[in-house]
Amino acid sequence: MKGLVIRTTGSWYKVLPEKGGSNTTLDCRLRGNYRLRGNKQTNPVAVGDWVEYALQEDGTGLINEVCDRHNYIIRRATKLSKQTHVIAANIDRLCIVATLALPRTSTGFIDRLLVTAEAYHIPATILFNKIDLHDTIATQLLAELKEIYESAGYPVHAVSALRGDGLDAVRSLMSGRTTLFCGHSGVGKSALLNALVPGLELKVGEVSSWSSKGKHTTTFAEMFPVDDPSGLPTFIIDTPGIKEFGMVDFTPAELSHFFPEMKEILPQCRFANCTHRHEPGCAVKESLADGTVSAERYNNYLGILDQIENGE
């Protein structure tokens, strides 16, 4: 039998059978020898995976096989770790939930997620939440970031889980798709999902008053079916807050290909192996002057390039 993994909790997986209602789920375990296949991932089964399983006498299921994934979002399990962690699989869209303060989401964090999404052919959207807290300075900064990312080809939405600003546009993005929501702890991801999907009732935490950083409220990744007016199968995936996003399996030569605004002008560089640091005739560096490539994104590219070259 075949089913969709909608929750992972250590050694147990909650599976939604392919043939059955959205309220019918089954608790499954992974076959013991499956973990012995040389897999360096901390989680051989991830939310969003389709699996084949067999029913056991006790009413649970035994996962015998994980079906091929058409994409996934992956990161390093911990800093300097050789293991990796699949955040979710078989995703139609990534929504990066960010805030300008309390806590501040750096563009470096956003760009790491965007590069990974590009590498696995996952469309991405940036949601700047908590705009109800913005003053004049924050409003101006949001406008600048919106211009940077929209110029690079990414949709950007200003939203407020509290007031409801921008939620209809996000619901439209979600319709008929599986959408993964990622961000730092404290950016209001769970509150945003509660506002987008009435009745979801995810636990909402607070931002620490002394560190200005969020507290984890989501412990495990989980997928939720959404009753969409279109009638199409619609799912959202909630994930634990990510403190750092360590990228996996990137080479220096390919990195610029995952910055869309750079990829478009790479053929104009004088050298095919241009690193876009110091080479003469570099189209990327020349494009900094006219804003085709933003200085913010370029500096983040250099930072990621250094870390890849240093094996970090």
Coordinates of C-alpha atoms in Angstrom, one line a residue:
M1 CA 0.0 0.0 0.0
K2 CA 1.0 3.6 -0.6
G3 CA 0.7 6.7 1.5
L4 CA 1.9 10.2 2.2
V5 CA 4.1 11.0 5.2
I6 CA 2.5 14.0 7.0
R7 CA 4.4 13.9 10.3
T8 CA 7.7 12.6 11.6
T9 CA 8.3 12.1 15.3
G10 CA 11.6 10.3 15.8
S11 CA 11.1 6.6 14.8
W12 CA 7.4 6.9 14.1
Y13 CA 5.7 8.4 11.0
K14 CA 2.1 9.4 10.6
V15 CA 1.0 8.4 7.1
L16 CA -2.0 9.5 5.1
P17 CA -3.1 6.5 2.9
E18 CA -3.3 7.2 -0.8
K19 CA -6.8 5.7 -0.8
G20 CA -8.7 7.1 2.1
G21 CA -10.1 10.3 3.6
S22 CA -7.9 13.2 4.8
N23 CA -8.9 12.3 8.4
T24 CA -7.6 8.7 8.1
T25 CA -4.0 8.3 9.2
L26 CA -1.8 5.4 10.1
D27 CA 1.1 5.2 12.5
C28 CA 4.1 3.6 10.8
R29 CA 7.6 2.5 11.6
L30 CA 10.6 2.2 9.2
R31 CA 11.9 -1.3 8.4
G32 CA 15.0 -1.8 10.5
N33 CA 17.5 -2.5 7.8
Y34 CA 16.4 0.5 5.7
R35 CA 18.7 2.8 7.8
L36 CA 21.8 0.7 6.9
R37 CA 22.0 1.7 3.2
G38 CA 24.8 4.2 3.6
N39 CA 22.4 7.1 3.9
K40 CA 24.0 10.2 5.5
Q41 CA 20.7 11.8 6.2
T42 CA 19.5 12.0 9.8
N43 CA 16.0 11.3 8.6
P44 CA 15.7 8.7 5.8
V45 CA 11.9 9.5 5.7
A46 CA 10.7 13.1 5.6
V47 CA 7.4 14.9 5.6
G48 CA 6.1 15.0 2.0
D49 CA 7.6 11.6 1.1
W50 CA 5.4 9.0 -0.6
V51 CA 6.1 5.6 1.0
E52 CA 5.1 2.0 0.4
Y53 CA 4.0 0.1 3.6
A54 CA 2.5 -3.1 4.9
L55 CA -0.1 -3.4 7.6
Q56 CA 0.9 -5.2 10.8
E57 CA -1.1 -7.3 13.1
D58 CA -1.2 -4.6 15.7
G59 CA -2.8 -2.1 13.3
T60 CA 0.4 -0.1 12.6
G61 CA 2.2 0.0 9.3
L62 CA 5.8 -1.0 8.3
I63 CA 7.4 1.2 5.7
N64 CA 9.3 -0.9 3.2
E65 CA 10.2 1.7 0.6
V66 CA 10.5 5.4 0.2
C67 CA 9.4 6.5 -3.3
D68 CA 11.6 8.6 -5.5
R69 CA 11.4 12.3 -4.6
H70 CA 11.0 14.9 -7.4
N71 CA 12.6 17.5 -5.1
Y72 CA 13.4 18.4 -1.5
I73 CA 14.9 21.1 0.8
I74 CA 18.0 19.8 2.6
R75 CA 20.5 21.4 5.0
R76 CA 23.4 20.4 7.2
A77 CA 22.1 18.7 10.4
T78 CA 24.4 20.7 12.7
K79 CA 27.3 23.0 12.3
L80 CA 30.4 21.2 10.9
S81 CA 28.3 17.9 10.8
K82 CA 28.8 15.6 7.8
Q83 CA 25.2 14.5 8.2
T84 CA 22.3 16.2 6.4
H85 CA 18.6 16.7 7.3
V86 CA 15.8 16.8 4.7
I87 CA 13.3 19.4 5.9
A88 CA 10.6 18.3 3.5
A89 CA 10.1 16.5 0.2
N90 CA 8.0 16.8 -3.0
I91 CA 7.3 20.6 -2.6
D92 CA 5.5 22.8 -5.1
R93 CA 6.5 26.1 -3.5
L94 CA 8.8 27.4 -0.7
C95 CA 7.5 30.3 1.3
I96 CA 10.3 32.0 3.4
V97 CA 8.7 33.8 6.3
A98 CA 10.9 36.7 7.4
T99 CA 10.8 39.7 9.7
L100 CA 12.7 43.0 9.8
A101 CA 13.0 43.0 13.6
L102 CA 12.2 40.9 16.7
P103 CA 13.8 38.8 15.3
R104 CA 15.7 40.2 12.3
T105 CA 16.0 37.9 9.3
S106 CA 19.2 38.5 7.5
T107 CA 19.3 38.6 3.7
G108 CA 22.2 36.0 4.0
F109 CA 19.7 33.5 5.5
I110 CA 17.1 34.3 2.9
D111 CA 19.6 33.8 0.0
R112 CA 20.8 30.5 1.4
L113 CA 17.3 29.2 1.3
L114 CA 16.7 30.7 -2.2
V115 CA 19.9 29.1 -3.6
T116 CA 18.9 25.7 -2.3
A117 CA 15.4 26.1 -3.7
E118 CA 16.9 27.1 -7.1
A119 CA 19.1 24.0 -7.0
Y120 CA 16.1 21.7 -6.5
H121 CA 13.8 23.6 -8.9
I122 CA 11.4 24.8 -6.3
P123 CA 9.7 28.1 -6.9
A124 CA 10.1 30.4 -3.9
T125 CA 8.3 33.4 -2.4
I126 CA 9.3 35.7 0.4
L127 CA 6.8 36.7 3.0
F128 CA 7.7 39.7 5.2
N129 CA 5.5 39.2 8.3
K130 CA 4.6 41.5 11.2
I131 CA 4.2 44.6 9.0
D132 CA 1.7 45.9 11.6
L133 CA 4.8 46.7 13.7
H134 CA 6.6 48.7 11.0
D135 CA 7.5 52.3 11.5
T136 CA 8.7 54.6 8.8
I137 CA 12.2 53.2 8.7
A138 CA 11.0 49.6 8.5
T139 CA 8.6 50.5 5.8
Q140 CA 11.4 52.1 3.7
L141 CA 13.7 49.0 4.4
L142 CA 10.9 46.7 3.3
A143 CA 10.5 48.7 0.0
E144 CA 14.2 48.3 -0.7
L145 CA 14.3 44.6 0.0
K146 CA 11.1 44.1 -2.1
E147 CA 12.8 45.8 -5.0
I148 CA 16.0 43.7 -4.6
Y149 CA 14.2 40.4 -4.6
E150 CA 11.5 41.2 -7.1
S151 CA 14.3 42.4 -9.5
A152 CA 15.9 39.0 -9.0
G153 CA 12.6 37.3 -10.0
Y154 CA 11.1 36.4 -6.6
P155 CA 7.6 37.3 -5.6
V156 CA 7.5 39.3 -2.3
H157 CA 4.5 39.8 -0.1
A158 CA 4.1 42.1 2.9
V159 CA 1.8 40.3 5.4
S160 CA 0.4 40.5 8.9
A161 CA -0.9 37.5 10.7
L162 CA -2.5 39.9 13.2
R163 CA -4.3 42.2 10.8
G164 CA -4.7 39.9 7.9
D165 CA -2.8 42.0 5.4
G166 CA -1.7 40.1 2.2
L167 CA -3.3 36.8 3.3
D168 CA -5.5 36.4 0.2
A169 CA -2.5 36.6 -2.1
V170 CA -0.7 33.9 -0.1
R171 CA -3.9 31.7 -0.1
S172 CA -3.9 32.0 -3.9
L173 CA -0.3 30.7 -4.0
M174 CA -1.2 27.8 -1.8
S175 CA -4.2 26.6 -3.8
G176 CA -3.8 23.2 -5.3
R177 CA -0.2 22.9 -4.1
T178 CA 2.1 21.6 -1.4
T179 CA 3.7 24.7 0.2
L180 CA 6.6 24.6 2.6
F181 CA 6.9 27.4 5.2
C182 CA 10.3 28.1 6.6
G183 CA 11.9 30.8 8.7
H184 CA 13.7 31.6 12.0
S185 CA 11.9 31.0 15.3
G186 CA 9.8 34.0 16.3
V187 CA 9.0 35.3 12.8
G188 CA 5.3 34.4 13.4
K189 CA 5.2 31.4 11.1
S190 CA 2.7 29.4 13.2
A191 CA 0.5 32.5 13.8
L192 CA 0.6 33.2 10.0
L193 CA -0.5 29.6 9.2
N194 CA -3.3 29.9 11.8
A195 CA -4.5 33.0 10.1
L196 CA -4.3 31.4 6.6
V197 CA -6.1 28.2 7.6
P198 CA -8.9 28.7 10.1
G199 CA -9.2 25.9 12.6
L200 CA -5.5 24.9 12.3
E201 CA -4.7 26.1 15.9
L202 CA -0.9 25.7 15.9
K203 CA 0.8 26.6 19.1
V204 CA 2.1 30.2 19.0
G205 CA 5.2 31.3 21.0
E206 CA 6.7 34.6 22.0
V207 CA 9.9 36.4 21.1
S208 CA 12.4 36.5 24.0
S209 CA 12.5 39.9 25.6
W210 CA 16.3 39.7 26.3
S211 CA 17.6 38.1 23.2
S212 CA 15.0 39.3 20.6
K213 CA 15.1 35.8 19.3
G214 CA 12.1 33.5 18.9
K215 CA 11.3 30.4 21.0
H216 CA 10.6 27.1 19.3
T217 CA 6.9 26.2 19.2
T218 CA 7.0 23.7 16.3
T219 CA 8.9 20.6 17.4
F220 CA 8.5 18.4 14.3
A221 CA 7.8 19.0 10.7
E222 CA 4.1 18.4 9.9
M223 CA 1.9 18.5 6.8
F224 CA -1.7 19.7 7.0
P225 CA -4.4 19.2 4.4
V226 CA -6.2 22.4 3.5
D227 CA -9.9 22.6 2.6
D228 CA -9.4 24.7 -0.6
P229 CA -12.3 26.3 -2.4
S230 CA -10.9 25.0 -5.7
G231 CA -11.4 21.4 -4.6
L232 CA -7.8 20.6 -5.6
P233 CA -5.5 18.7 -3.1
T234 CA -3.8 21.5 -1.1
F235 CA -1.3 21.0 1.7
I236 CA 0.9 23.2 3.9
I237 CA 4.0 22.1 5.7
D238 CA 5.0 23.7 9.0
T239 CA 8.6 23.3 10.2
P240 CA 10.5 24.0 13.3
G241 CA 12.3 27.4 13.3
I242 CA 15.7 27.3 11.7
K243 CA 18.6 29.1 13.4
E244 CA 21.2 28.6 10.7
F245 CA 20.9 27.1 7.3
G246 CA 23.9 25.1 6.3
M247 CA 24.0 24.4 2.6
V248 CA 24.8 20.9 1.2
D249 CA 26.7 19.7 -1.9
F250 CA 27.4 22.9 -3.7
T251 CA 30.5 23.6 -5.7
P252 CA 32.1 27.1 -6.2
A253 CA 31.7 26.8 -10.0
E254 CA 27.9 26.3 -9.9
L255 CA 26.9 28.7 -7.2
S256 CA 26.3 31.8 -9.4
H257 CA 24.0 29.7 -11.6
F258 CA 21.5 29.6 -8.6
F259 CA 21.3 33.5 -8.5
P260 CA 18.9 34.1 -11.3
E261 CA 20.0 37.6 -12.0
M262 CA 23.6 36.4 -12.3
K263 CA 22.8 33.3 -14.3
E264 CA 21.2 35.5 -17.0
I265 CA 24.4 37.4 -17.7
L266 CA 27.1 34.7 -17.1
P267 CA 27.7 34.2 -20.8
Q268 CA 28.9 37.8 -21.0
C269 CA 31.8 37.1 -18.6
R270 CA 35.2 37.0 -20.4
F271 CA 36.2 33.8 -18.7
A272 CA 34.0 30.7 -18.5
N273 CA 35.4 29.9 -15.0
C274 CA 34.8 33.4 -13.7
T275 CA 34.3 33.5 -9.9
H276 CA 33.0 37.1 -10.2
R277 CA 35.6 38.3 -7.6
H278 CA 38.5 39.9 -9.3
E279 CA 38.5 38.7 -12.9
P280 CA 38.7 41.3 -15.7
G281 CA 35.7 41.5 -18.0
C282 CA 33.3 40.1 -15.4
A283 CA 29.7 40.9 -16.4
V284 CA 28.4 40.3 -12.8
K285 CA 30.7 42.9 -11.3
E286 CA 29.9 45.3 -14.2
S287 CA 26.2 44.8 -13.5
L288 CA 26.6 46.0 -9.9
A289 CA 26.9 49.6 -11.2
D290 CA 23.5 49.6 -13.0
G291 CA 21.7 47.6 -10.3
T292 CA 21.0 44.5 -12.4
V293 CA 22.8 42.7 -9.6
S294 CA 22.3 44.2 -6.2
A295 CA 25.3 44.8 -3.9
E296 CA 23.4 43.0 -1.1
R297 CA 22.9 39.8 -3.1
Y298 CA 26.4 40.0 -4.5
N299 CA 28.0 40.3 -1.0
N300 CA 25.9 37.3 0.1
Y301 CA 27.1 35.4 -2.9
L302 CA 30.7 36.1 -1.9
G303 CA 30.0 35.0 1.7
I304 CA 28.5 31.7 0.5
L305 CA 31.3 31.2 -2.0
D306 CA 33.9 31.6 0.8
Q307 CA 32.2 29.0 3.0
I308 CA 31.9 26.5 0.2
E309 CA 35.5 26.8 -0.7
N310 CA 36.5 26.4 3.0
G311 CA 34.3 23.4 3.4
E312 CA 32.0 25.0 5.9

